[in-house]
Amino acid sequence: MVKTSNNLEFDLEYIFKIINKQNPDKIGLQFPEGLKRQSFNIASLIEDHTGKDVIISGDPCFGACDIDYYLLSTVDIMFHFGHSTMNIEDNSTVYFIECQSNIDLTNVVKKAIPELKGKKIGIITTVQHTGKIQSAVKILESHGFEVILGTGDSRIKYPGQVLGCNFSVTDSSQCDEYLYVGSGNFHPIGVYLSKGKRVIIADPFMDEIRIVDPFKTMKQRYIVIAKCHDAIDFGIIVSKKGGQKRDKLATKLKKLAKNHNKNAYIIYMDLITPEQLLNFKVDAFINTACPRIAIDDVGNYQSPILTPIEFEILLGERNWDDLALDEIRGD
Ligand code: SF4
């Protein structure tokens, strides 16, 4: 196991085994932003041990949805760090090297117990804590809770695992409320809005408990929809990234716009930033790429960015009560 500076671990022996078996000439490495600082160290370990050439992707990488296909076309195999597979890649050329957190979950989960009001608790988490999530299950069970770790769709590898764009593990679970073990608020807010149930956050990094309050996010989204009230011209953003590309949805939205006497133009992009959109003069954008773009960077774009669900609400095709975060679902 190799430990990174941010309390993550990954299995270097597994990487060596694959290289021995596949005997590639050139190896690509791809890292999310949080691991890029370790990239030279990891590349040196691989080169020194195997004698193979390693090339590192320098482009931003946001998830397993975001494979550097250009690099992949110039190497024999690629190791993609920090994410679990979404089952959309050829398994013999792209290997996902998950990085598991070595942070202990015991304390923070015990701290969450007084905040739990239901009997049936759905546990949700991100990939880096899936290796230790059974310890959270045992703690809750020992306190008399019924614990559910739901199974997700094909984009999800582990029971209880959520992505910023996929809460499918909550579909099958008949829970009273959810306990999210992890950092950040985006995933638990998404689950709250998707299921309409309380979500308690047990954050092992901050060692604190937070109760999800989606009010700010919902208010922001209502404001964005309201701003588009008189919009006529829409740019529909489609991502070139393999796991974010929803061109069929974009075509459907374009037809819908036409039916409502709106103009809509489909725009293909790789990296979506405020600068990249600046010269497209439309009243609003509809984002079919990573659902986080419309939410996380809401104030940074010159024109409002709607999710597909919000566009349907704007057109009166869906009720305001049905507002939920956008998701990209697998099979
Ligand atoms: S689409 Fe967005 S939320 Fe989903 S995996 Fe990719 S980067 Fe993460």
mmCIF file of C-alpha atoms in Angstrom, residues 57-216:
data_model
loop_
_atom_site.group_PDB
_atom_site.id
_atom_site.type_symbol
_atom_site.label_atom_id
_atom_site.label_comp_id
_atom_site.label_asym_id
_atom_site.label_seq_id
_atom_site.Cartn_x
_atom_site.Cartn_y
_atom_site.Cartn_z
ATOM 1 C CA SER A 57 -2.229 13.455 -17.955
ATOM 2 C CA GLY A 58 -2.026 17.166 -17.130
ATOM 3 C CA ASP A 59 -5.641 17.960 -17.902
ATOM 4 C CA PRO A 60 -8.190 18.477 -15.142
ATOM 5 C CA CYS A 61 -9.890 15.260 -14.096
ATOM 6 C CA PHE A 62 -13.213 15.373 -12.288
ATOM 7 C CA GLY A 63 -14.322 11.764 -11.987
ATOM 8 C CA ALA A 64 -14.438 8.305 -13.540
ATOM 9 C CA CYS A 65 -16.644 9.999 -16.140
ATOM 10 C CA ASP A 66 -13.608 11.917 -17.337
ATOM 11 C CA ILE A 67 -11.081 9.614 -19.007
ATOM 12 C CA ASP A 68 -8.254 11.276 -20.945
ATOM 13 C CA TYR A 69 -8.939 9.521 -24.253
ATOM 14 C CA TYR A 70 -6.232 11.469 -26.049
ATOM 15 C CA LEU A 71 -3.600 10.133 -23.668
ATOM 16 C CA LEU A 72 -5.213 6.703 -23.826
ATOM 17 C CA SER A 73 -4.741 6.677 -27.611
ATOM 18 C CA THR A 74 -0.984 7.179 -27.206
ATOM 19 C CA VAL A 75 -0.327 4.646 -24.393
ATOM 20 C CA ASP A 76 -0.986 0.908 -24.070
ATOM 21 C CA ILE A 77 -2.715 0.999 -20.703
ATOM 22 C CA MET A 78 -3.813 3.706 -18.337
ATOM 23 C CA PHE A 79 -4.221 3.861 -14.566
ATOM 24 C CA HIS A 80 -6.939 6.254 -13.461
ATOM 25 C CA PHE A 81 -6.570 7.138 -9.779
ATOM 26 C CA GLY A 82 -9.057 8.122 -7.128
ATOM 27 C CA HIS A 83 -12.337 6.909 -8.622
ATOM 28 C CA SER A 84 -14.157 3.614 -9.012
ATOM 29 C CA THR A 85 -15.208 2.264 -12.374
ATOM 30 C CA MET A 86 -18.488 3.350 -13.950
ATOM 31 C CA ASN A 87 -18.383 0.344 -16.280
ATOM 32 C CA ILE A 88 -18.150 2.484 -19.384
ATOM 33 C CA GLU A 89 -14.500 1.802 -20.280
ATOM 34 C CA ASP A 90 -12.677 -1.130 -21.831
ATOM 35 C CA ASN A 91 -11.436 -3.000 -18.758
ATOM 36 C CA SER A 92 -8.259 -4.158 -20.459
ATOM 37 C CA THR A 93 -6.912 -0.664 -21.138
ATOM 38 C CA VAL A 94 -8.189 1.541 -18.304
ATOM 39 C CA TYR A 95 -7.601 0.413 -14.711
ATOM 40 C CA PHE A 96 -9.237 2.294 -11.882
ATOM 41 C CA ILE A 97 -7.004 2.653 -8.838
ATOM 42 C CA GLU A 98 -9.283 3.510 -5.983
ATOM 43 C CA CYS A 99 -7.765 5.426 -3.128
ATOM 44 C CA GLN A 100 -9.203 4.411 0.209
ATOM 45 C CA SER A 101 -9.174 6.776 3.144
ATOM 46 C CA ASN A 102 -7.398 5.451 6.222
ATOM 47 C CA ILE A 103 -9.301 7.807 8.509
ATOM 48 C CA ASP A 104 -11.218 6.023 11.275
ATOM 49 C CA LEU A 105 -15.006 6.425 11.149
ATOM 50 C CA THR A 106 -15.796 5.127 14.638
ATOM 51 C CA ASN A 107 -15.843 8.373 16.605
ATOM 52 C CA VAL A 108 -17.818 10.428 14.164
ATOM 53 C CA VAL A 109 -20.427 7.708 13.613
ATOM 54 C CA LYS A 110 -20.893 7.348 17.391
ATOM 55 C CA LYS A 111 -21.275 11.123 17.581
ATOM 56 C CA ALA A 112 -24.089 10.961 15.005
ATOM 57 C CA ILE A 113 -26.205 8.495 16.994
ATOM 58 C CA PRO A 114 -28.016 11.047 19.222
ATOM 59 C CA GLU A 115 -29.047 12.930 16.050
ATOM 60 C CA LEU A 116 -30.745 9.919 14.438
ATOM 61 C CA LYS A 117 -34.513 9.990 14.875
ATOM 62 C CA GLY A 118 -35.575 7.063 12.678
ATOM 63 C CA LYS A 119 -35.262 3.322 13.167
ATOM 64 C CA LYS A 120 -34.237 2.348 9.622
ATOM 65 C CA ILE A 121 -31.090 4.176 8.567
ATOM 66 C CA GLY A 122 -29.669 4.194 5.041
ATOM 67 C CA ILE A 123 -25.905 4.664 5.086
ATOM 68 C CA ILE A 124 -24.387 6.487 2.142
ATOM 69 C CA THR A 125 -20.794 7.444 1.454
ATOM 70 C CA THR A 126 -18.215 8.203 -1.210
ATOM 71 C CA VAL A 127 -15.823 5.655 -2.682
ATOM 72 C CA GLN A 128 -12.871 6.471 -0.405
ATOM 73 C CA HIS A 129 -14.779 5.357 2.700
ATOM 74 C CA THR A 130 -16.398 2.225 1.261
ATOM 75 C CA GLY A 131 -13.590 0.044 2.670
ATOM 76 C CA LYS A 132 -14.449 1.080 6.231
ATOM 77 C CA ILE A 133 -18.192 1.540 5.907
ATOM 78 C CA GLN A 134 -18.947 -1.820 7.542
ATOM 79 C CA SER A 135 -17.565 -0.388 10.799
ATOM 80 C CA ALA A 136 -20.280 2.306 10.626
ATOM 81 C CA VAL A 137 -22.914 -0.361 9.944
ATOM 82 C CA LYS A 138 -21.828 -2.374 12.996
ATOM 83 C CA ILE A 139 -21.911 0.666 15.288
ATOM 84 C CA LEU A 140 -25.443 1.560 14.248
ATOM 85 C CA GLU A 141 -26.617 -2.044 14.524
ATOM 86 C CA SER A 142 -25.122 -2.344 17.993
ATOM 87 C CA HIS A 143 -27.307 0.642 18.959
ATOM 88 C CA GLY A 144 -30.453 -1.084 17.710
ATOM 89 C CA PHE A 145 -30.845 0.556 14.309
ATOM 90 C CA GLU A 146 -31.803 -1.332 11.183
ATOM 91 C CA VAL A 147 -29.154 -0.401 8.649
ATOM 92 C CA ILE A 148 -29.541 -0.398 4.880
ATOM 93 C CA LEU A 149 -26.687 -0.189 2.392
ATOM 94 C CA GLY A 150 -28.498 0.155 -0.918
ATOM 95 C CA THR A 151 -27.237 -1.202 -4.248
ATOM 96 C CA GLY A 152 -26.780 1.300 -7.057
ATOM 97 C CA ASP A 153 -27.002 1.113 -10.844
ATOM 98 C CA SER A 154 -24.157 0.275 -13.245
ATOM 99 C CA ARG A 155 -22.276 3.546 -12.537
ATOM 100 C CA ILE A 156 -21.959 2.559 -8.890
ATOM 101 C CA LYS A 157 -19.493 -0.078 -7.703
ATOM 102 C CA TYR A 158 -20.159 -0.374 -3.962
ATOM 103 C CA PRO A 159 -23.242 -0.681 -1.752
ATOM 104 C CA GLY A 160 -24.038 2.686 -0.233
ATOM 105 C CA GLN A 161 -21.765 4.578 -2.646
ATOM 106 C CA VAL A 162 -23.030 7.876 -4.035
ATOM 107 C CA LEU A 163 -21.592 10.145 -6.717
ATOM 108 C CA GLY A 164 -22.322 13.826 -7.194
ATOM 109 C CA CYS A 165 -24.434 12.765 -10.173
ATOM 110 C CA ASN A 166 -25.908 9.507 -8.956
ATOM 111 C CA PHE A 167 -27.916 8.650 -5.844
ATOM 112 C CA SER A 168 -29.269 5.364 -7.201
ATOM 113 C CA VAL A 169 -28.289 3.469 -4.025
ATOM 114 C CA THR A 170 -31.164 5.248 -2.336
ATOM 115 C CA ASP A 171 -33.758 3.937 -4.831
ATOM 116 C CA SER A 172 -34.310 0.573 -3.238
ATOM 117 C CA SER A 173 -33.810 1.545 0.371
ATOM 118 C CA GLN A 174 -36.942 2.088 2.410
ATOM 119 C CA CYS A 175 -35.308 4.193 5.112
ATOM 120 C CA ASP A 176 -36.580 6.646 7.665
ATOM 121 C CA GLU A 177 -33.496 8.818 7.104
ATOM 122 C CA TYR A 178 -29.913 8.706 5.831
ATOM 123 C CA LEU A 179 -26.525 8.919 7.450
ATOM 124 C CA TYR A 180 -23.902 10.268 5.039
ATOM 125 C CA VAL A 181 -20.356 9.410 6.081
ATOM 126 C CA GLY A 182 -17.965 11.727 4.296
ATOM 127 C CA SER A 183 -16.983 15.308 3.659
ATOM 128 C CA GLY A 184 -18.765 18.107 1.793
ATOM 129 C CA ASN A 185 -22.457 18.877 1.510
ATOM 130 C CA PHE A 186 -23.223 18.329 -2.176
ATOM 131 C CA HIS A 187 -23.940 14.582 -2.094
ATOM 132 C CA PRO A 188 -26.144 14.695 1.018
ATOM 133 C CA ILE A 189 -28.096 17.691 -0.303
ATOM 134 C CA GLY A 190 -28.654 15.743 -3.518
ATOM 135 C CA VAL A 191 -29.970 12.767 -1.556
ATOM 136 C CA TYR A 192 -32.247 15.014 0.516
ATOM 137 C CA LEU A 193 -33.713 16.610 -2.607
ATOM 138 C CA SER A 194 -34.038 13.278 -4.370
ATOM 139 C CA LYS A 195 -35.659 11.366 -1.476
ATOM 140 C CA GLY A 196 -37.223 14.147 0.611
ATOM 141 C CA LYS A 197 -35.842 12.595 3.806
ATOM 142 C CA ARG A 198 -33.543 13.865 6.539
ATOM 143 C CA VAL A 199 -29.845 13.395 5.896
ATOM 144 C CA ILE A 200 -27.336 13.581 8.728
ATOM 145 C CA ILE A 201 -23.702 14.165 7.792
ATOM 146 C CA ALA A 202 -20.958 12.462 9.812
ATOM 147 C CA ASP A 203 -17.819 14.185 8.577
ATOM 148 C CA PRO A 204 -14.730 12.229 9.678
ATOM 149 C CA PHE A 205 -12.294 14.929 8.492
ATOM 150 C CA MET A 206 -13.906 17.730 10.487
ATOM 151 C CA ASP A 207 -14.979 15.261 13.190
ATOM 152 C CA GLU A 208 -18.403 16.914 13.246
ATOM 153 C CA ILE A 209 -22.068 16.198 12.633
ATOM 154 C CA ARG A 210 -24.182 18.416 10.395
ATOM 155 C CA ILE A 211 -27.846 18.182 9.546
ATOM 156 C CA VAL A 212 -28.496 18.784 5.871
ATOM 157 C CA ASP A 213 -30.377 21.966 5.174
ATOM 158 C CA PRO A 214 -31.170 22.178 1.448
ATOM 159 C CA PHE A 215 -32.924 25.557 1.783
ATOM 160 C CA LYS A 216 -30.035 27.647 0.388
#
